Each structure stands twice: as structure tokens, then as C-alpha cells.
Coordinates of C-alpha atoms in Angstrom, one line a residue:
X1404 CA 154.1 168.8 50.6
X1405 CA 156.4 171.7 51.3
X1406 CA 154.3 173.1 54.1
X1407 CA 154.4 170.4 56.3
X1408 CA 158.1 169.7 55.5
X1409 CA 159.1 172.7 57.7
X1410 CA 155.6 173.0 59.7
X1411 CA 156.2 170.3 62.2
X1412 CA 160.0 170.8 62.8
X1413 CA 158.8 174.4 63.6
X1414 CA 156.5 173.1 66.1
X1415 CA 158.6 170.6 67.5
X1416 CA 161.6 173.8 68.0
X1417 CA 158.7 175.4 69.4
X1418 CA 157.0 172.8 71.9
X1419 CA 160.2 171.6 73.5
X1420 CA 161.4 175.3 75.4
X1421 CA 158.0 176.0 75.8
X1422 CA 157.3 172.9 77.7
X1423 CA 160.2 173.0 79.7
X1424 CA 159.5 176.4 80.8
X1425 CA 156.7 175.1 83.2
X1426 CA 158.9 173.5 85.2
X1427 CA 161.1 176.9 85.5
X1428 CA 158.4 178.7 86.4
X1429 CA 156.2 176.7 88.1
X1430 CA 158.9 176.8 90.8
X1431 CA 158.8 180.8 90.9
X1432 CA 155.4 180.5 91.1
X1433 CA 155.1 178.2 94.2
X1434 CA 157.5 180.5 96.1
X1435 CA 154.9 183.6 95.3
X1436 CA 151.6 181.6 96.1
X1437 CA 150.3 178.0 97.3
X1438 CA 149.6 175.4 94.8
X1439 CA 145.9 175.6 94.4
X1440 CA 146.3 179.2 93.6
X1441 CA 148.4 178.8 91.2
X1442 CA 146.1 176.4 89.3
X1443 CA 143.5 178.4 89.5
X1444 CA 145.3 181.1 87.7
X1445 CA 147.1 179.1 85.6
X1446 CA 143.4 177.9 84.1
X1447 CA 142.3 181.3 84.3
X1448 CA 144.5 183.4 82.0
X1449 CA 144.9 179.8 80.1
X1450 CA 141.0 180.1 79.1
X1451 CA 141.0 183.5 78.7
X1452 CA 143.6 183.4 75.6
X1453 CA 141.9 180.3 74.2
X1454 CA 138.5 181.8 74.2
X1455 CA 140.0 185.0 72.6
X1456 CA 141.8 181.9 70.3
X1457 CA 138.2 180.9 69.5
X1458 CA 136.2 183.9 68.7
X1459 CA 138.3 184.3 65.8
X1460 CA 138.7 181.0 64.6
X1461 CA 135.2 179.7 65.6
X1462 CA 136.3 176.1 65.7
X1463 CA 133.5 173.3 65.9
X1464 CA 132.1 172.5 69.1
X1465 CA 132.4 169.0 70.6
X1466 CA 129.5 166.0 69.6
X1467 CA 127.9 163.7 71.9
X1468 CA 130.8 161.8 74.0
X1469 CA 133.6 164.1 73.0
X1470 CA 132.5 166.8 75.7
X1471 CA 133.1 163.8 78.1
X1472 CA 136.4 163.0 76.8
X1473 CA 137.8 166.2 77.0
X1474 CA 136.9 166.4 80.5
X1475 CA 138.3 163.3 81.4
X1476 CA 141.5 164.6 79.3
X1477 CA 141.2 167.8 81.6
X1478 CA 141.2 165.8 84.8
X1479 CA 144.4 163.9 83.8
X1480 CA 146.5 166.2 81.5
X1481 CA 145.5 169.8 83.5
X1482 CA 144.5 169.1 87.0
X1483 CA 146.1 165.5 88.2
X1484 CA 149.6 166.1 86.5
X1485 CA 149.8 170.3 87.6
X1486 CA 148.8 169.9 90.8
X1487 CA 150.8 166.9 91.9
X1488 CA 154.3 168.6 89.3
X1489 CA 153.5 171.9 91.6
X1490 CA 153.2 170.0 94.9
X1491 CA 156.5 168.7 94.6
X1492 CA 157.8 171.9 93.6
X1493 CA 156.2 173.7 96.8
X1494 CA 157.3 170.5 98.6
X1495 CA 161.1 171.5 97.8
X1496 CA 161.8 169.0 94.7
X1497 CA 164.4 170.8 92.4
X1498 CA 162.6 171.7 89.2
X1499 CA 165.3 169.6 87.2
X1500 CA 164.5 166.6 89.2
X1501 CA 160.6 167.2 88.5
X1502 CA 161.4 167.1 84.7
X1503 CA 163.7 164.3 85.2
X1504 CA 160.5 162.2 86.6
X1505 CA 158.1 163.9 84.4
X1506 CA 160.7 162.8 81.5
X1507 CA 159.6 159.1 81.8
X1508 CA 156.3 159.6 80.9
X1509 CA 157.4 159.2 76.9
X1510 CA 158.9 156.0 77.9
X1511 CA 155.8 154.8 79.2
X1512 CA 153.6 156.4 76.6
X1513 CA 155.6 154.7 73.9
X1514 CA 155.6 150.7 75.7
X1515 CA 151.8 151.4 76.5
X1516 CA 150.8 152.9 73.3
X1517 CA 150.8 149.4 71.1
X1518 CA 148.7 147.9 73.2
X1519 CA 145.9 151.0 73.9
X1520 CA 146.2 152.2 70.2
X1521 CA 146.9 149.8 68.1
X1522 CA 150.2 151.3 66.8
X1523 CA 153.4 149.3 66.2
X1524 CA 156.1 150.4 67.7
X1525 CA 158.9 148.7 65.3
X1526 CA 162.7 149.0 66.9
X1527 CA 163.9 152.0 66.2
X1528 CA 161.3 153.8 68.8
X1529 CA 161.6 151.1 71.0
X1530 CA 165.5 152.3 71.2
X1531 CA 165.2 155.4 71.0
X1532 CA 163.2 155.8 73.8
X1533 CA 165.3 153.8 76.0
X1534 CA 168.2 155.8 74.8
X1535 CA 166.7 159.2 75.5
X1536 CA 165.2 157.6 78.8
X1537 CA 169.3 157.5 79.6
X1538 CA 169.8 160.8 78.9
X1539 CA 167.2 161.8 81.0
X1540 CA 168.8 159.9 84.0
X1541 CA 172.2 161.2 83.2
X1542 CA 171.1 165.2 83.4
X1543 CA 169.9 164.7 87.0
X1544 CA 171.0 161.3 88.3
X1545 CA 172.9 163.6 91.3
X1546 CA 169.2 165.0 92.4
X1547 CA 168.3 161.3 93.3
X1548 CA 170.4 161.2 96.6
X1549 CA 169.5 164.5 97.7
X1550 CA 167.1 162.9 100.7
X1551 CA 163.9 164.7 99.0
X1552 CA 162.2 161.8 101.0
X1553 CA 158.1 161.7 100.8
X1554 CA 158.0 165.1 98.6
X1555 CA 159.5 163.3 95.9
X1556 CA 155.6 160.7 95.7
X1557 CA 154.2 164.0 93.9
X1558 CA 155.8 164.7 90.6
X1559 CA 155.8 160.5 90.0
X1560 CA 152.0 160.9 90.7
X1561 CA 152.4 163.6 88.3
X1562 CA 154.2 161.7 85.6
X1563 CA 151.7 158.4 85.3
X1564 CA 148.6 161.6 85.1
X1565 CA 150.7 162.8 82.2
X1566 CA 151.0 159.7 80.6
X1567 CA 147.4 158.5 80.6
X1568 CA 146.5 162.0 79.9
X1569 CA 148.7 161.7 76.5
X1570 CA 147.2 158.7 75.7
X1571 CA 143.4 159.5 76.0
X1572 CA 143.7 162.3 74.3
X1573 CA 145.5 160.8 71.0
X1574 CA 142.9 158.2 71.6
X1575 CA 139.6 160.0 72.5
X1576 CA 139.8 163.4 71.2
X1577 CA 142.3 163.2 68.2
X1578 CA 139.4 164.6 65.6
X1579 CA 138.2 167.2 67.9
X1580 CA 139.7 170.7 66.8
X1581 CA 142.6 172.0 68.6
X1582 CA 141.3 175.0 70.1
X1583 CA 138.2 173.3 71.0
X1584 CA 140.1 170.9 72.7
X1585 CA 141.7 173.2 75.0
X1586 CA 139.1 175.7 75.4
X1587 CA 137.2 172.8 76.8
X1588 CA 139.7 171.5 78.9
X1589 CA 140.9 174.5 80.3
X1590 CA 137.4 175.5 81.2
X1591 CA 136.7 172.1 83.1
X1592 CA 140.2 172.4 85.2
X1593 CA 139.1 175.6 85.8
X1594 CA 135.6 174.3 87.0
X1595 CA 137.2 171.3 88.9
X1596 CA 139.7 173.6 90.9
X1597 CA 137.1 176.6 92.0
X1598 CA 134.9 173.7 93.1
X1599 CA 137.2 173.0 96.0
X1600 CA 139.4 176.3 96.5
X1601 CA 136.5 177.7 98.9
X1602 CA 137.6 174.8 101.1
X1603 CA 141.2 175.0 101.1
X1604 CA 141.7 178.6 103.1
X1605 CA 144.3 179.9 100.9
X1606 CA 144.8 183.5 99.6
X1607 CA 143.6 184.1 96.0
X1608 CA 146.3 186.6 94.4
X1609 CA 149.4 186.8 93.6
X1610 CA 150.5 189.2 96.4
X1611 CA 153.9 190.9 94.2
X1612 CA 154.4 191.6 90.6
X1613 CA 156.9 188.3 90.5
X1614 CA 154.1 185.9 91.0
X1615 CA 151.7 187.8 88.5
X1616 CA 154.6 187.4 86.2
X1617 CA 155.3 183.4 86.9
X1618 CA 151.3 182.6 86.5
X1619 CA 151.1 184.6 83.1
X1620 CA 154.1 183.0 81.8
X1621 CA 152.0 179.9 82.9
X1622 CA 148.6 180.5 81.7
X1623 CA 149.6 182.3 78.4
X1624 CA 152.8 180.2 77.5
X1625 CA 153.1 176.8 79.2
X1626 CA 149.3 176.0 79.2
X1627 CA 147.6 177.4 75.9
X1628 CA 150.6 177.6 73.8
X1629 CA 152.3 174.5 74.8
X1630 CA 149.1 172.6 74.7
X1631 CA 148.0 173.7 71.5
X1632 CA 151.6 172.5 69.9
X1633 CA 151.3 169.1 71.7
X1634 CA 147.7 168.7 70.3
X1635 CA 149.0 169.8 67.1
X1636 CA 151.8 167.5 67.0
X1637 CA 149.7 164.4 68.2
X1638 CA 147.1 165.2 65.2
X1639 CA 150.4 165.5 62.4
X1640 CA 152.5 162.8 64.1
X1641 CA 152.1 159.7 66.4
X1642 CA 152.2 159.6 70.4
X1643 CA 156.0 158.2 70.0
X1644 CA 156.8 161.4 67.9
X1645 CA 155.9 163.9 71.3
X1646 CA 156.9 161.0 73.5
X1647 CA 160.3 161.4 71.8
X1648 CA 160.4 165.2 71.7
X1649 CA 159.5 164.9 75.6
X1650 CA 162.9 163.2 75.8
X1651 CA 164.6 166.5 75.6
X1652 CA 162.6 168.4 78.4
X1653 CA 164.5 167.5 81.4
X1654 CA 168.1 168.4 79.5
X1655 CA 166.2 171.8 78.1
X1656 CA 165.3 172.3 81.9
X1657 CA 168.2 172.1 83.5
X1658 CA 169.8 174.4 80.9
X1659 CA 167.0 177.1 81.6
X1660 CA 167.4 176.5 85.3
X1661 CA 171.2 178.0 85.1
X1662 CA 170.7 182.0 84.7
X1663 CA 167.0 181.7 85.6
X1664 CA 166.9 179.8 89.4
X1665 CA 171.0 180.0 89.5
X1666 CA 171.3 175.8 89.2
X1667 CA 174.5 175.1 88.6
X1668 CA 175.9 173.3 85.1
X1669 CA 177.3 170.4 85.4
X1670 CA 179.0 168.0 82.7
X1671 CA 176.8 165.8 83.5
X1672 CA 173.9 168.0 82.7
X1673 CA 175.7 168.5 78.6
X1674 CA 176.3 164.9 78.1
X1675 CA 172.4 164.0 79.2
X1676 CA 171.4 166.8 76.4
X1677 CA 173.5 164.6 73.8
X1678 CA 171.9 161.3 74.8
X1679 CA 168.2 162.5 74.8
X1680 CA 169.2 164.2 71.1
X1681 CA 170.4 160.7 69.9
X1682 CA 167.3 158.9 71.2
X1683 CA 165.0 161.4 69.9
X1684 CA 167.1 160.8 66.5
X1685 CA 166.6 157.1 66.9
X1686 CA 163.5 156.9 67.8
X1687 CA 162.1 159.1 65.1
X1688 CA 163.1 156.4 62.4
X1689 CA 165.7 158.3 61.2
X1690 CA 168.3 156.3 62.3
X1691 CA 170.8 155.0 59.1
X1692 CA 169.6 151.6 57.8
X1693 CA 166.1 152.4 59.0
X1694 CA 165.0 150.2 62.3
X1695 CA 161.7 149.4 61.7
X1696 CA 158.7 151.5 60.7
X1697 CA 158.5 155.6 60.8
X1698 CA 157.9 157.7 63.3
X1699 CA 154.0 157.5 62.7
X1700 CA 154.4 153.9 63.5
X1701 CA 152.3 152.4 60.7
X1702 CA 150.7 149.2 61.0
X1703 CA 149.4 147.7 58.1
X1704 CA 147.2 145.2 57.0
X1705 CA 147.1 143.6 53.6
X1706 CA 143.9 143.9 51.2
X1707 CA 143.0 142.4 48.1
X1708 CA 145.7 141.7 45.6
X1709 CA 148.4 142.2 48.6
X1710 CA 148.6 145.9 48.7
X1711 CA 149.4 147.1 52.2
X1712 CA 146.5 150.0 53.5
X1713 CA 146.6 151.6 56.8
X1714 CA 144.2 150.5 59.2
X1715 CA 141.3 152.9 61.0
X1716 CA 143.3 152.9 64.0
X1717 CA 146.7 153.6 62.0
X1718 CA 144.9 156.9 60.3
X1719 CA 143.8 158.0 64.1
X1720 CA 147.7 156.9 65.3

């Protein structure tokens, strides 16, 4: 179909910058206000946008369990993973190093997802993430000595709240509509984080135009539009196709991190880029010769008559 031929490569162009921004300005952000703060804007302007995002498109609301889901979804992919990533951040960890942490949730996401959703994994993806895991390690292997200490327990907390979130959500809430998803999602962070803000003594705006700025950039960017792509490309493709795209975050960041927090390029930082590119490559399935199955990772069974049909679980994969 020629839409989709150019439709997800689009996306993926898309998702990858806009992820990596976070990072970039989550650390601007922490300089301007504390962390709870700017979660609570972050979910704020986030909602805002969706909920203007669903008055036009008046997606389907959620059924029975699925309102559950997406809160538990919320709790892991908004809350646990943002607050612990800005923590760290606050805390002094570079934002390169952050991505470099939060960069090995794909490799988990990809080991953990034949055994939670039923999808084969095959060799190629299996390699390919190992190979972009590499490049990920080579961008920032120089941040690892830099005697972060205790600070550097948040964005790792951060990282395994990113990868269960990513896997409950392809799981739970793949059929739920995409604006829906996040409208609900952003609503219960938002929810979760004014419950306890009272409590934490901590100023509510941004007190300069800079961290109005770094907040909107998160709410509006980062949160609904990068969401909304990595929902979309979990629905069109499998959790190893965004686990592999996430490959290229920490390389993206560190680039973005030269004119924008003055981080100096290294060689180092270049050759990491290549390797993540050749294990997103890989991992896709589109390596020459084909090691094992696509990058929907397709398990099979056979039916009558030895025709191969896709299971339940491979049509939700």
C-alpha cells in the first residue's frame, strides 16, 4: 500500500529527534524549576493539546478494564520514568549519560518481549539490538567514570519504568485509540502528581521565560507529540521496531547537546551514531540474506492443509 510505504519511515524520522529532545530539555528545565514542578507542567500543557487533539477527532472512549490499563500505563510510562529521568538530571547526571541508560531499555524490551507477548524474536533483532546496545555504550562510555556516584540510581530507575511501561502498553492498550490513549494517560499523571505536590513545598511556576520555554517544548513536543508517534508506531509495527529506533536516542542526544547545552563532540560520540544505525538496520530484518523473521516478528502456527496464519497474539504484536 503506498501510504504506509512512506507513513511509518515518516514517523520513525519524526519520533527519534523528538524523543531525544526530552532529554535536552529536561535538563534546562530542572535548572529553571524542581522536578515535581516540572511534571506537573509537563502533564499540564501535555493534556491540554491532547484534549484540544480530541475534540476534533472524537476518538472512542476506553471499555471496561482499558481505563485501568491506561492508568497503569500512566504510572509507568509518564510518572515513574519522568520523574526518576528528571531527578537525575536535577541530581547533576549529564543529559547524554541519562539517554545512554535510558538507551537500554530497547535491549530489554526486545529479550523480554518473547516471553510477555508471545512474539519471536528470530536473529536478526536479537543482533541488532545487541549491536545498537554497542553504539549506545560507545557515544557516552567516557560519562561512566565521571564519579556521578548515588545520582546516577535515578535515570536506571527510570529506564526499567520505561521498559515495562513499553511493554504494557503494546500489551494492554494496543486497540485503544491513540489519542485516547494519551488523553487518558496524561490526565492520570497529571492526577497522580497534584495528589502529592501540596506536600512537597515547592514553588509552582516557572519563575523566567527560559523555564516556560523548556516545559512547553515538554508538554507540547516531547510528551503529546512523541507519545502519540511511539503509540502509533507500536500499533503499525512491533515493540522490537521502536525498541530499535530507541537505539538511536542516546547518539541523537549527544548531537543535540553540542550547540544547545555546549557538550562537547567527540569521535567517539560519531562512531556510536554509526553503530546504533547498523543495529537498527539489523535489527529491522533488513539485513542482506535476511536473519530470521521481519521486523513485526511473526510467529506462526500451521492450520489445516499446512498454510502458516498468524496467531491472536501475532496480529496484537
Amino acid at each position: 500500500m503506498p501510504r504506509s510505504r512512506w507513513l511509518v519511515p515518516a514517523l520513525s524520522v519524526l519520533f527519534v529527534p523528538l524523543w531525544a529532545s526530552g532529554f535536552i530539555a529536561g535538563k534546562i528545565a530542572t535548572g529553571y524549576l524542581e522536578v515535581p514542578a516540572v511534571l506537573l507542567w509537563r502533564f499540564v500543557i501535555a493534556l491540554a493539546v491532547m484534549l484540544a487533539a480530541a475534540a476534533v477527532l472524537r476518538p472512542a472512549l476506553p471499555v471496561g478494564r482499558a481505563w485501568l490499563h491506561l492508568a497503569v500505563t500512566a504510572l509507568l510510562l509518564q510518572v515513574g520514568q519522568f520523574s526518576f529521568v528528571y531527578s537525575g538530571l536535577a541530581a547533576g547526571v549529564p543529559a547524554g549519560l541519562s539517554s545512554l541508560i535510558l538507551g537500554m531499555a530497547p535491549l530489554l524490551v526486545g529479550l523480554l518481549t518473547p516471553l510477555l507477548l508471545a512474539t519471536r524474536l528470530g536473529v536478526a533483532p536479537v543482533i541488532g539490538l545487541l549491536i545498537g546496545a554497542t553504539g549506545v555504550y560507545v557515544v557516552l562510555a567516557d560519562d561512566l567514570g565521571g564519579g556521578l556516584g548515588w545520582s546516577v540510581v535515578f535515570p536506571v530507575f527510570g529506564m526499567l519504568a520505561l521498559t515495562a511501561g513499553t511493554l504494557y502498553q503494546k500489551r494492554f492498550n494496543d486497540r485503544t485509540p491513540v489519542v485516547t490513549s494519551v488523553v487518558v494517560q496524561m490526565a492520570t499523571s497529571l492526577v497522580a502528581t497534584l495528589a502529592v505536590f501540596p506536600f512537597l513545598g515547592v514553588a509552582w511556576l516557572p519563575p523566567t521565560l527560559g523555564g516556560w520555554l523548556a516545559v512547553g517544548w515538554l508538554g507540547v513536543i516531547n510528551s503529546a507529540g512523541a507519545f502519540v508517534l511511539m503509540f502509533l508506531l507500536l500499533r503499525m509495527r512491533s515493540t522490537v521496531y521502536v525498541s530499535s529506533l530507541l537505539n538511536l536516542v542516546p547518539a541523537t542526544t549527544a548531537l543535540g547537546a553540542v550547540p544547545v547545552l555546549g557538550e562537547p563532540l567527540t569521535p567517539q560520540a560519531l562512531l556510536g551514531l554509526a553503530i546504533a544505525l547498523v543495529g537498527m538496520f539489523v535489527g529491522l530484518g533488513r539485513f542482506p540474506g535476511g536473519l530470521g523473521p521481519g521486523p513485526a516478528g511473526t510467529r506462526h502456527r500451521t492450520g489445516a492443509g499446512g498454510d502458516r496464519r498468524p496467531t491472536a497474539l501475532t496480529r496484537r504484536a
